[in-house]
Short mmCIF file of C-alpha atoms and ligand atoms in Angstrom, two decimals:
data_model
loop_
_atom_site.label_atom_id
_atom_site.label_comp_id
_atom_site.label_asym_id
_atom_site.label_seq_id
_atom_site.Cartn_x
_atom_site.Cartn_y
_atom_site.Cartn_z
CA UNK A 12 -0.01 -0.07 0.00
CA UNK A 13 1.28 3.91 -0.54
CA UNK A 14 1.31 6.00 2.10
CA UNK A 15 -1.81 8.84 1.42
CA UNK A 16 0.99 11.44 2.75
CA UNK A 17 4.61 11.78 3.26
CA UNK A 18 6.42 14.96 4.07
CA UNK A 19 9.14 14.70 1.50
CA UNK A 20 7.83 12.55 -2.13
CA UNK A 21 10.74 11.98 -4.04
CA UNK A 22 9.82 10.90 -7.72
CA UNK A 23 12.56 8.68 -9.29
CA UNK A 24 15.14 5.75 -7.91
CA UNK A 25 18.26 6.71 -9.24
CA UNK A 26 21.44 7.72 -7.95
CA UNK A 27 20.20 12.00 -7.91
CA UNK A 28 16.67 10.55 -6.33
CA UNK A 29 18.39 8.12 -3.54
CA UNK A 30 20.90 11.00 -2.60
CA UNK A 31 17.80 13.54 -1.86
CA UNK A 32 16.59 10.82 -0.08
CA UNK A 33 19.58 10.08 2.31
CA UNK A 34 19.87 13.99 3.07
CA UNK A 35 15.77 14.44 3.55
CA UNK A 36 15.91 11.87 6.21
CA UNK A 37 18.83 13.48 7.76
CA UNK A 38 16.03 15.83 8.84
CA UNK A 39 14.14 13.47 10.53
CA UNK A 40 11.07 13.68 8.17
CA UNK A 41 9.10 11.08 6.66
CA UNK A 42 10.43 10.32 2.88
CA UNK A 43 8.66 8.32 0.36
CA UNK A 44 10.61 7.76 -3.14
CA UNK A 45 8.42 6.36 -5.92
CA UNK A 46 9.89 4.52 -8.53
CA UNK A 47 7.64 3.92 -11.86
CA UNK A 48 10.24 0.96 -12.83
CA UNK A 49 8.90 -3.01 -11.14
CA UNK A 50 11.83 -3.72 -8.78
CA UNK A 51 13.74 -5.95 -11.07
CA UNK A 52 14.07 -2.87 -13.51
CA UNK A 53 14.37 -0.30 -10.80
CA UNK A 54 17.06 2.26 -10.18
CA UNK A 55 16.82 4.29 -13.38
CA UNK A 56 19.82 5.12 -15.78
CA UNK A 57 21.99 4.81 -12.76
CA UNK A 58 22.14 1.59 -12.66
CA UNK A 59 23.16 1.23 -16.48
CA UNK A 60 26.35 2.54 -15.83
CA UNK A 61 29.84 1.58 -14.75
CA UNK A 62 29.00 3.99 -11.16
CA UNK A 63 32.29 6.19 -12.48
CA UNK A 64 32.15 9.53 -10.70
CA UNK A 65 34.11 12.80 -11.90
CA UNK A 66 35.17 14.52 -8.43
CA UNK A 67 37.82 17.10 -7.51
CA UNK A 68 40.84 15.46 -5.70
CA UNK A 69 43.88 17.22 -4.88
CA UNK A 70 46.34 13.89 -4.45
CA UNK A 71 46.30 10.44 -3.17
CA UNK A 72 45.69 11.40 0.26
CA UNK A 73 41.68 12.51 -0.92
CA UNK A 74 41.34 9.09 -2.32
CA UNK A 75 42.97 7.29 0.59
CA UNK A 76 40.48 9.21 2.44
CA UNK A 77 37.26 8.35 -0.10
CA UNK A 78 38.40 4.67 -0.75
CA UNK A 79 40.63 3.43 2.52
CA UNK A 80 40.69 -0.14 1.27
CA UNK A 81 43.41 1.35 -1.22
CA UNK A 82 46.94 -0.81 -0.57
CA UNK A 83 50.10 1.09 -0.42
CA UNK A 84 51.31 -1.45 -3.28
CA UNK A 85 48.81 0.25 -5.35
CA UNK A 86 49.73 3.50 -4.35
CA UNK A 87 53.44 2.76 -5.02
CA UNK A 88 52.57 1.48 -8.63
CA UNK A 89 50.16 4.03 -9.79
CA UNK A 90 50.58 7.89 -10.84
CA UNK A 91 47.10 8.83 -9.77
CA UNK A 92 47.88 12.68 -10.26
CA UNK A 93 45.43 15.15 -9.56
CA UNK A 94 41.84 16.69 -10.62
CA UNK A 95 41.99 19.98 -9.24
CA UNK A 96 39.26 22.07 -9.20
CA UNK A 97 40.54 24.54 -11.74
CA UNK A 98 40.84 21.28 -14.31
CA UNK A 99 37.19 20.38 -13.63
CA UNK A 100 36.51 24.02 -14.43
CA UNK A 101 38.47 24.28 -17.50
CA UNK A 102 36.85 20.62 -18.50
CA UNK A 103 33.21 22.10 -18.17
CA UNK A 104 34.09 25.65 -19.95
CA UNK A 105 35.98 23.68 -22.73
CA UNK A 106 33.53 21.23 -23.53
CA UNK A 107 30.51 22.73 -23.08
CA UNK A 108 31.77 25.84 -25.05
CA UNK A 109 31.20 27.86 -21.68
CA UNK A 110 27.62 27.57 -22.19
CA UNK A 111 27.52 25.95 -18.33
CA UNK A 112 25.31 27.60 -15.96
CA UNK A 113 28.25 28.93 -13.93
CA UNK A 114 26.21 29.05 -10.38
CA UNK A 115 25.01 25.34 -11.17
CA UNK A 116 28.88 24.83 -12.45
CA UNK A 117 29.77 25.76 -9.74
CA UNK A 118 28.48 23.73 -6.84
CA UNK A 119 28.55 20.74 -9.16
CA UNK A 120 32.92 21.25 -8.54
CA UNK A 121 32.84 22.63 -5.47
CA UNK A 122 30.57 20.47 -3.95
CA UNK A 123 32.06 17.24 -5.70
CA UNK A 124 34.96 16.13 -3.20
CA UNK A 125 32.78 16.60 0.17
CA UNK A 126 29.73 14.70 -1.85
CA UNK A 127 31.60 11.94 -2.40
CA UNK A 128 32.77 11.46 1.27
CA UNK A 129 29.39 12.17 2.60
CA UNK A 130 28.29 9.26 0.41
CA UNK A 131 31.14 7.16 1.58
CA UNK A 132 29.97 7.85 4.97
CA UNK A 133 26.73 6.54 4.59
CA UNK A 134 27.98 3.69 3.35
CA UNK A 135 28.91 3.66 -0.76
CA UNK A 136 31.88 2.09 -1.20
CA UNK A 137 34.38 3.28 -3.79
CA UNK A 138 37.25 1.83 -5.64
CA UNK A 139 39.71 3.11 -8.49
CA UNK A 140 39.20 2.47 -12.11
CA UNK A 141 41.89 0.59 -12.93
CA UNK A 142 41.68 -0.61 -16.71
CA UNK A 143 39.51 1.49 -18.40
CA UNK A 144 40.89 4.85 -17.15
CA UNK A 145 44.38 3.68 -16.66
CA UNK A 146 46.90 1.47 -18.67
CA UNK A 147 50.06 0.09 -17.32
CA UNK A 148 53.04 1.43 -19.14
CA UNK A 149 56.54 0.30 -17.80
CA UNK A 150 55.37 -1.43 -14.77
CA UNK A 151 53.50 1.75 -13.72
CA UNK A 152 49.49 2.72 -14.05
CA UNK A 153 49.01 6.27 -15.00
CA UNK A 154 45.42 7.74 -14.30
CA UNK A 155 43.97 10.28 -17.19
CA UNK A 156 41.37 12.00 -18.24
CA UNK A 157 40.06 13.64 -15.08
CA UNK A 158 38.55 10.20 -13.79
CA UNK A 159 39.72 7.69 -11.01
CA UNK A 160 36.65 6.82 -9.08
CA UNK A 161 34.02 4.40 -9.26
CA UNK A 162 31.43 2.50 -7.36
CA UNK A 163 32.12 -0.81 -6.26
CA UNK A 164 29.77 -2.99 -8.08
CA UNK A 165 29.29 -0.28 -10.88
CA UNK A 166 26.04 0.79 -11.06
CA UNK A 167 24.03 -1.97 -9.64
CA UNK A 168 26.45 -1.82 -6.66
CA UNK A 169 25.51 1.90 -6.64
CA UNK A 170 21.85 1.83 -6.32
CA UNK A 171 21.64 -1.98 -4.31
CA UNK A 172 23.71 0.17 -1.75
CA UNK A 173 21.65 3.23 -2.36
CA UNK A 174 18.52 1.24 -1.45
CA UNK A 175 19.76 -0.44 1.53
CA UNK A 176 20.98 2.90 2.79
CA UNK A 177 17.16 4.32 2.28
CA UNK A 178 15.55 1.82 4.06
CA UNK A 179 17.65 1.48 6.68
CA UNK A 180 17.49 5.25 6.92
CA UNK A 181 13.31 4.53 7.66
CA UNK A 182 12.69 5.68 3.79
CA UNK A 183 9.50 3.93 1.91
CA UNK A 184 10.56 2.72 -1.29
CA UNK A 185 7.72 2.18 -3.56
CA UNK A 186 8.04 0.05 -7.08
CA UNK A 187 4.93 0.17 -10.12
CA UNK A 188 4.68 4.00 -8.45
CA UNK A 189 4.58 6.41 -11.65
CA UNK A 190 4.23 10.09 -11.00
CA UNK A 191 1.18 11.63 -13.26
CA UNK A 192 0.82 15.35 -12.13
CA UNK A 193 1.95 17.32 -9.38
CA UNK A 194 -1.07 18.31 -6.76
CA UNK A 195 -0.06 22.29 -7.06
CA UNK A 196 -2.26 25.66 -6.19
CA UNK A 197 -1.14 29.00 -5.86
CA UNK A 198 1.03 28.34 -2.46
CA UNK A 199 3.11 25.93 -4.35
CA UNK A 200 2.92 21.71 -4.38
CA UNK A 201 1.33 20.05 -2.10
CA UNK A 202 1.61 16.30 -3.43
CA UNK A 203 1.65 13.95 -6.15
CA UNK A 204 -0.82 11.91 -8.48
CA UNK A 205 0.56 8.71 -8.49
CA UNK A 206 -0.39 5.35 -10.86
CA UNK A 207 0.56 2.32 -8.57
CA UNK A 208 -0.14 -0.94 -9.38
CA UNK A 209 -2.50 -0.06 -11.87
CA UNK A 210 -4.63 2.44 -9.50
CA UNK A 211 -4.52 6.36 -10.02
CA UNK A 212 -4.27 7.51 -5.83
CA UNK A 213 -3.33 11.12 -4.29
CA UNK A 214 -0.05 11.37 -2.14
CA UNK A 215 0.03 14.63 -0.51
CA UNK A 216 3.15 16.16 0.41
CA UNK A 217 4.63 18.84 2.07
CA UNK A 218 7.67 19.03 -1.07
CA UNK A 219 8.49 16.91 -3.72
CA UNK A 220 11.87 16.36 -5.32
CA UNK A 221 11.46 15.42 -8.95
CA UNK A 222 14.36 13.56 -9.72
CA UNK A 223 12.91 10.99 -12.73
CA UNK A 224 15.34 11.55 -15.18
CA UNK A 225 15.39 13.11 -18.97
CA UNK A 226 13.12 12.49 -21.89
CA UNK A 227 15.69 10.41 -24.22
CA UNK A 228 13.33 7.10 -23.82
CA UNK A 229 10.41 9.24 -25.37
CA UNK A 230 10.25 8.71 -29.03
CA UNK A 231 8.00 11.83 -29.82
CA UNK A 232 9.78 14.32 -27.29
CA UNK A 233 12.98 13.06 -28.76
CA UNK A 234 12.13 13.96 -32.39
CA UNK A 235 10.19 17.14 -31.48
CA UNK A 236 13.43 18.44 -29.59
CA UNK A 237 16.42 16.94 -30.74
CA UNK A 238 15.36 16.79 -34.45
CA UNK A 239 14.85 14.38 -37.29
CA UNK A 240 16.45 11.03 -37.22
CA UNK A 241 16.53 11.02 -33.49
CA UNK A 242 13.52 8.85 -33.31
CA UNK A 243 16.02 6.06 -34.90
CA UNK A 244 18.51 6.34 -31.94
CA UNK A 245 18.98 3.47 -29.47
CA UNK A 246 18.34 4.20 -25.80
CA UNK A 247 21.66 2.84 -23.84
CA UNK A 248 19.60 3.07 -20.30
CA UNK A 249 16.05 2.64 -18.93
CA UNK A 250 12.72 2.57 -20.99
CA UNK A 251 11.17 4.30 -18.05
CA UNK A 252 12.84 8.26 -18.59
CA UNK A 253 10.50 9.36 -20.50
CA UNK A 254 10.48 12.98 -19.70
CA UNK A 255 7.43 12.52 -17.07
CA UNK A 256 8.45 14.87 -14.32
CA UNK A 257 9.69 17.84 -16.69
CA UNK A 258 6.60 17.57 -18.33
CA UNK A 259 4.55 17.56 -14.56
CA UNK A 260 6.92 20.69 -13.58
CA UNK A 261 6.38 22.39 -16.75
CA UNK A 262 2.76 21.76 -16.64
CA UNK A 263 2.57 23.93 -13.38
CA UNK A 264 5.15 27.02 -14.47
CA UNK A 265 8.30 25.93 -14.35
CA UNK A 266 10.83 27.55 -16.32
CA UNK A 267 12.54 25.11 -19.24
CA UNK A 268 16.09 26.01 -19.55
CA UNK A 269 19.20 24.51 -21.32
CA UNK A 270 20.44 22.64 -23.98
CA UNK A 271 17.01 21.37 -25.09
CA UNK A 272 18.18 20.08 -28.83
CA UNK A 273 21.35 18.55 -27.10
CA UNK A 274 22.27 15.14 -25.37
CA UNK A 275 24.60 12.79 -24.39
CA UNK A 276 25.11 10.22 -27.14
CA UNK A 277 27.74 7.81 -28.19
CA UNK A 278 28.70 5.02 -30.39
CA UNK A 279 27.09 1.97 -29.63
CA UNK A 280 26.39 -1.58 -30.86
CA UNK A 281 24.49 -0.88 -34.52
CA UNK A 282 22.98 -4.11 -33.29
CA UNK A 283 21.80 -3.45 -30.02
CA UNK A 284 18.49 -3.64 -28.43
CA UNK A 285 15.96 -0.54 -28.92
CA UNK A 286 16.50 -0.40 -25.01
CA UNK A 287 19.35 -0.90 -22.54
CA UNK A 288 19.87 -4.66 -21.19
CA UNK A 289 20.74 -4.75 -17.35
CA UNK A 290 22.04 -8.15 -18.10
CA UNK A 291 24.74 -6.22 -20.47
CA UNK A 292 24.97 -2.85 -18.70
CA UNK A 293 27.28 -0.78 -20.94
CA UNK A 294 28.40 -3.48 -22.71
CA UNK A 295 27.23 -2.17 -25.83
CA UNK A 296 29.38 1.16 -25.95
CA UNK A 297 32.40 1.09 -27.81
CA UNK A 298 34.81 3.34 -26.57
CA UNK A 299 38.43 2.43 -28.22
CA UNK A 300 37.80 4.52 -30.92
CA UNK A 301 40.76 7.19 -30.40
CA UNK A 302 43.18 3.86 -31.15
CA UNK A 303 41.89 3.18 -34.57
CA UNK A 304 39.96 5.13 -37.10
CA UNK A 305 36.20 5.30 -37.70
CA UNK A 306 34.64 5.51 -41.12
CA UNK A 307 31.18 5.70 -42.82
CA UNK A 308 29.30 4.04 -45.29
CA UNK A 309 31.74 5.93 -48.27
CA UNK A 310 34.50 4.59 -46.43
CA UNK A 311 35.52 8.16 -45.54
CA UNK A 312 36.70 9.57 -41.47
CA UNK A 313 34.45 11.70 -40.41
CA UNK A 314 35.29 13.01 -36.82
CA UNK A 315 39.05 13.37 -35.43
CA UNK A 316 39.22 10.31 -33.38
CA UNK A 317 41.96 11.36 -31.25
CA UNK A 318 40.98 15.35 -30.69
CA UNK A 319 41.05 14.67 -26.89
CA UNK A 320 41.31 11.50 -24.29
CA UNK A 321 37.93 9.76 -25.16
CA UNK A 322 36.17 11.13 -21.97
CA UNK A 323 36.08 14.15 -23.62
CA UNK A 324 35.05 13.12 -27.13
CA UNK A 325 32.97 9.93 -26.65
CA UNK A 326 29.21 11.75 -25.65
CA UNK A 327 29.13 13.85 -28.51
CA UNK A 328 30.39 11.35 -31.28
CA UNK A 329 27.54 9.43 -31.05
CA UNK A 330 25.36 12.32 -32.99
CA UNK A 331 28.01 12.60 -35.45
CA UNK A 332 27.66 8.96 -36.01
CA UNK A 333 23.57 9.25 -36.50
CA UNK A 334 24.76 12.35 -38.87
CA UNK A 335 26.58 9.74 -41.39
CA UNK A 336 24.70 8.05 -44.20
CA UNK A 337 22.30 5.05 -43.00
CA UNK A 338 23.28 6.46 -39.54
CA UNK A 339 26.46 3.94 -38.87
CA UNK A 340 29.53 3.76 -38.91
CA UNK A 341 32.28 1.25 -38.68
CA UNK A 342 35.56 1.62 -35.73
CA UNK A 343 38.47 0.07 -37.21
CA UNK A 344 41.81 -1.63 -35.55
CA UNK A 345 45.16 -3.21 -36.56
CA UNK A 346 47.00 -5.72 -34.57
CA UNK A 347 49.21 -3.27 -32.77
CA UNK A 348 45.97 -1.84 -30.69
CA UNK A 349 44.29 -4.96 -30.57
CA UNK A 350 45.31 -5.86 -26.92
CA UNK A 351 44.23 -2.34 -25.39
CA UNK A 352 40.85 -2.48 -26.84
CA UNK A 353 38.13 -2.09 -23.72
CA UNK A 354 36.45 -5.15 -22.39
CA UNK A 355 33.32 -4.28 -24.11
CA UNK A 356 34.84 -5.29 -27.40
CA UNK A 357 35.07 -9.08 -26.45
CA UNK A 358 31.52 -9.10 -25.98
CA UNK A 359 29.67 -11.84 -27.19
CA UNK A 360 27.95 -10.98 -30.25
CA UNK A 361 29.20 -7.55 -30.87
CA UNK A 362 28.81 -6.86 -34.41
CA UNK A 363 32.51 -7.12 -35.59
CA UNK A 364 34.59 -8.69 -38.12
CA UNK A 365 37.87 -9.68 -39.06
CA UNK A 366 40.24 -10.10 -41.50
CA UNK A 367 44.08 -10.68 -42.60
CA UNK A 368 43.99 -8.13 -45.04
CA UNK A 369 42.19 -4.57 -45.51
CA UNK A 370 40.49 -5.81 -48.90
CA UNK A 371 39.23 -9.12 -47.21
CA UNK A 372 37.90 -6.88 -43.96
CA UNK A 373 36.00 -3.93 -46.55
CA UNK A 374 34.27 -7.24 -48.32
CA UNK A 375 33.11 -8.62 -44.94
CA UNK A 376 31.85 -5.51 -43.64
CA UNK A 377 29.31 -5.59 -46.89
CA UNK A 378 28.13 -2.06 -46.83
CA UNK A 379 30.97 0.46 -46.90
CA UNK A 380 32.26 1.14 -49.92
CA UNK A 381 35.59 -0.42 -50.66
CA UNK A 382 37.37 1.64 -52.83
CA UNK A 383 36.53 4.78 -50.88
CA UNK A 384 37.53 2.64 -47.89
CA UNK A 385 40.97 1.87 -49.13
CA UNK A 386 41.57 5.33 -50.64
CA UNK A 387 41.38 6.90 -46.97
CA UNK A 388 43.06 4.41 -45.20
CA UNK A 389 46.13 4.85 -47.85
CA UNK A 390 46.22 8.34 -46.86
CA UNK A 391 45.74 8.05 -43.69
CA UNK A 392 48.52 5.41 -43.54
CA UNK A 393 50.98 8.01 -45.74
CA UNK A 394 49.97 10.86 -43.32
CA UNK A 395 51.15 9.63 -39.68
CA UNK A 396 53.83 10.69 -38.34
CA UNK A 397 56.02 7.67 -37.73
CA UNK A 398 58.63 9.09 -35.54
CA UNK A 399 56.82 9.93 -32.89
CA UNK A 400 56.17 7.48 -29.62
CA UNK A 401 52.75 5.86 -29.27
CA UNK A 402 51.65 6.31 -25.67
CA UNK A 403 47.31 5.93 -24.81
CA UNK A 404 48.18 7.31 -21.01
CA UNK A 405 48.93 11.08 -22.47
CA UNK A 406 48.02 13.12 -25.27
CA UNK A 407 51.31 12.05 -27.15
CA UNK A 408 51.14 14.01 -30.46
CA UNK A 409 50.94 11.17 -32.39
CA UNK A 410 48.94 12.75 -35.39
CA UNK A 411 48.38 12.52 -39.03
CA UNK A 412 49.80 15.62 -40.85
CA UNK A 413 47.73 17.10 -44.23
CA UNK A 414 44.69 15.06 -44.15
CA UNK A 415 41.52 17.17 -44.70
CA UNK A 416 40.70 15.79 -41.42
CA UNK A 417 43.87 14.82 -39.40
CA UNK A 418 43.66 12.63 -36.42
CA UNK A 419 45.55 14.88 -33.40
CA UNK A 420 46.83 11.92 -31.12
CA UNK A 421 47.15 8.54 -31.18
CA UNK A 422 47.63 7.95 -35.01
CA UNK A 423 48.87 4.37 -35.46
CA UNK A 424 49.62 3.58 -38.73
CA UNK A 425 46.34 0.67 -40.05
CA UNK A 426 49.06 -1.97 -41.74
CA UNK A 427 49.77 -4.62 -39.25
CA UNK A 428 47.23 -7.67 -39.62
CA UNK A 429 44.69 -9.16 -38.24
CA UNK A 430 42.36 -6.40 -38.77
CA UNK A 431 39.01 -6.04 -36.72
CA UNK A 432 36.27 -3.32 -37.35
CA UNK A 433 33.37 -2.72 -35.34
CA UNK A 434 30.13 -1.48 -36.62
CA UNK A 435 28.17 1.26 -34.10
CA UNK A 436 25.32 3.47 -34.27
CA UNK A 437 24.09 6.19 -32.11
CA UNK A 438 23.03 5.08 -28.62
CA UNK A 439 21.44 7.84 -26.45
CA UNK A 440 22.51 8.53 -22.99
CA UNK A 441 20.48 11.43 -21.58
CA UNK A 442 18.63 14.55 -22.71
CA UNK A 443 20.51 18.12 -21.81
CA UNK A 444 17.67 20.31 -21.72
CA UNK A 445 15.32 20.39 -18.38
CA UNK A 446 13.70 22.64 -15.64
CA UNK A 447 15.89 25.41 -13.93
CA UNK A 448 16.68 25.13 -10.67
CA UNK A 449 18.31 27.94 -8.22
CA UNK A 450 21.71 27.06 -6.34
CA UNK A 451 19.09 25.37 -3.51
CA UNK A 452 17.77 23.11 -5.99
CA UNK A 453 14.40 25.06 -6.01
CA UNK A 454 12.83 24.67 -9.46
CA UNK A 455 11.97 28.07 -10.66
CA UNK A 456 8.91 29.06 -12.54
CA UNK A 457 8.74 31.14 -15.53
CA UNK A 458 9.46 34.45 -13.92
CA UNK A 459 12.46 33.05 -12.11
CA UNK A 460 10.89 32.84 -8.83
CA UNK A 461 11.02 29.22 -6.75
CA UNK A 462 7.99 27.19 -6.70
CA UNK A 463 6.85 26.41 -3.40
CA UNK A 464 7.96 22.94 -2.00
CA UNK A 465 9.24 21.90 -5.90
CA UNK A 466 13.02 20.93 -5.71
CA UNK A 467 14.68 18.82 -8.59
CA UNK A 468 17.75 17.04 -9.28
CA UNK A 469 19.37 14.92 -11.71
CA UNK A 470 19.12 14.38 -15.42
CA UNK A 471 15.84 16.63 -15.72
CA UNK A 472 17.55 19.61 -14.78
CA UNK A 473 18.44 22.02 -17.36
CA UNK A 474 21.70 24.29 -17.75
CA UNK A 475 24.82 22.09 -17.03
CA UNK A 476 25.85 20.39 -20.36
CA UNK A 477 25.60 21.39 -23.29
CA UNK A 478 26.56 20.03 -26.71
CA UNK A 479 29.13 17.58 -25.08
CA UNK A 480 30.20 16.41 -21.54
CA UNK A 481 32.77 15.53 -19.37
CA UNK A 482 32.60 11.52 -19.03
CA UNK A 483 30.98 10.80 -15.34
CA UNK A 484 30.17 14.36 -14.28
CA UNK A 485 26.47 12.67 -14.56
CA UNK A 486 26.44 10.77 -11.32
CA UNK A 487 28.47 13.46 -9.81
CA UNK A 488 25.83 16.16 -10.63
CA UNK A 489 22.84 14.03 -9.19
CA UNK A 490 24.84 13.26 -6.33
CA UNK A 491 25.69 16.97 -5.67
CA UNK A 492 22.50 18.52 -6.55
CA UNK A 493 20.34 15.37 -4.81
CA UNK A 494 21.78 16.41 -1.52
CA UNK A 495 21.20 19.79 -2.27
CA UNK A 496 17.87 19.20 -2.90
CA UNK A 497 16.73 16.44 -0.39
CA UNK A 498 17.99 19.04 2.09
CA UNK A 499 16.31 21.68 1.10
CA UNK A 500 13.58 19.38 1.13
CA UNK A 501 13.72 18.28 4.64
CA UNK A 502 14.34 22.02 5.54
CA UNK A 503 11.27 22.98 3.65
CA UNK A 504 9.06 20.14 5.28
CA UNK A 505 9.75 20.82 8.52
CA UNK A 506 8.92 24.41 7.97
CA UNK A 507 5.58 24.22 6.21
C1 FAD B 1 24.92 2.52 -20.40
C2 FAD B 1 25.08 3.95 -19.75
C3 FAD B 1 26.38 4.26 -18.63
C4 FAD B 1 26.60 5.33 -18.06
N1 FAD B 1 27.54 5.49 -17.08
C5 FAD B 1 27.91 6.45 -16.71
C6 FAD B 1 28.45 6.46 -15.56
O1 FAD B 1 29.47 5.43 -15.39
N2 FAD B 1 29.53 7.90 -14.79
C7 FAD B 1 28.45 8.70 -14.92
O2 FAD B 1 28.56 9.97 -14.29
N3 FAD B 1 26.65 8.72 -15.39
C8 FAD B 1 26.76 7.50 -16.45
N4 FAD B 1 25.74 7.81 -17.07
C9 FAD B 1 24.75 8.88 -17.05
C10 FAD B 1 24.06 8.49 -15.58
O3 FAD B 1 23.56 7.23 -16.06
C11 FAD B 1 23.17 9.50 -15.24
O4 FAD B 1 23.47 10.84 -15.89
C12 FAD B 1 22.67 9.35 -13.90
O5 FAD B 1 22.35 8.09 -13.81
C13 FAD B 1 21.45 9.89 -13.88
O6 FAD B 1 20.83 9.70 -12.67
P1 FAD B 1 19.29 10.27 -12.29
O7 FAD B 1 19.07 9.54 -11.03
O8 FAD B 1 18.86 11.92 -12.82
O9 FAD B 1 18.38 9.33 -13.48
P2 FAD B 1 17.95 7.80 -13.20
O10 FAD B 1 19.17 7.13 -12.72
O11 FAD B 1 17.62 7.87 -14.87
O12 FAD B 1 16.50 7.60 -12.48
C14 FAD B 1 15.28 8.12 -13.15
C15 FAD B 1 14.06 7.55 -12.02
O13 FAD B 1 13.21 8.06 -12.33
C16 FAD B 1 12.28 6.97 -12.54
N5 FAD B 1 11.06 7.54 -13.30
C17 FAD B 1 10.89 7.87 -14.37
N6 FAD B 1 9.71 8.40 -14.50
C18 FAD B 1 9.07 8.48 -13.68
C19 FAD B 1 7.77 8.66 -13.05
N7 FAD B 1 7.13 9.29 -13.90
N8 FAD B 1 7.38 8.34 -11.62
C20 FAD B 1 8.20 8.10 -10.94
N9 FAD B 1 9.48 7.41 -10.97
C21 FAD B 1 9.97 7.70 -12.23
C22 FAD B 1 12.86 5.92 -13.33
O14 FAD B 1 12.66 4.67 -13.55
C23 FAD B 1 14.23 5.74 -12.62
O15 FAD B 1 14.21 4.95 -11.12
C24 FAD B 1 25.62 6.21 -17.96
C25 FAD B 1 24.35 5.82 -18.63
C26 FAD B 1 24.22 4.85 -19.39
C27 FAD B 1 22.75 5.02 -19.96
#
């Protein structure tokens, strides 16, 4: 049975929602989490993730505080470097082309370290991302790209830990409970209309936190806001983020903001299913393209695969793939880099071909112009700076010179058999447009005034990300703003 009232109601049960629930519960108020999905599919996109968090750390001592399990041997064998506030600011500015909302961006960055410690103290365990974010060169791992920490057990582990903590704190979690609309009047928000186990009921609340994700799983909204062909993209994560909470907020006069035509989208196995598959998680992605080249149906390259570490390019290259003829591309690698391919390339059922010559390879691809492909590779090989050493841990400057579209780093020649090629389409992760919040995570109305009793956090908040995204800022943003929203909701509920 769903309670007929709760001090705080939280819509959604992903990372942002649970951080809000933990923070609200600190105020001793009653908290109800409404999850649209059945329990076995619960946890939103957060459950599909690797659990990686982009957070500030000023040295190994910060990491040891966050990950007390780090051994002396690991510390001795690893160059963790630092990820300072300044670096995080640089990354957010650069990838969003300086459009990011300065207030939200500052909160995301300056609260990241403290929020991670808060989560850890609540009972979430973190570990270093060896393998994906650090390669062992000359006996030592070196982390790169500002990304060092992940939740133990990845996304599933993160959601499981969140759920346990919430229940321990007396939070009620209701599954199969889809929020339909907000109960609101001139004094603000007073609850939620919910469809629970097929029946529509009202739950009264002193305040509501919306944390129900973006609109990426809604074909109509995707096409309306992102544009033509976006109905053809595959959904990387949950099928339940259909923009419900954004619509609910807009219906009562919330201000839309941010990059409504923008989204996070990646190269994703071309034959992946329509929606994410929890048994596969994020393994349909293909993120090792910086070590090879990407070609389209004409056999032509269309992006600088080595423009930056993959953390700073992958979220915009899905859009580039969708824009190619037929909406697909092939990632091509030769034997020199095959050992470096991420685990996801070893997934059974990956759309893959392998051959001992480039001619045979393109023949197996079947849907790529062979003459165009061979011409591209010949020109590419001739343009590679052969005298520069390849190093995957740094932007090595091993570039091509003189091509219409050069590759800026990691440009190995494509000449050592065997060759492998992997076919990708576009997989959308989440949408960037959403509702406007103030720095206390209160939702603002169309006059820029807080809507009393309405807070928001996570994917459905607009203004942070434009065009692109620094890898793993999503969970961090959900945690920082979820915590702020939950704290604000707890205080609001006590005062109302
Ligand atoms: C494959 C994949 C890998 C990723 N890897 C990473 C990573 O490693 N690091 C990172 O930072 N980010 C990653 N991301 C992005 C990350 O998942 C999101 O940024 C983050 O999880 C968003 O959290 P959230 O709480 O806002 O939304 P979600 O976790 O999606 O939660 C939304 C919740 O709302 C519920 N809901 C929806 N509608 C309703 C309704 N009407 N009523 C009630 N409940 C509703 C959903 O069921 C869900 O529980 C990845 C995403 C995917 C898909």
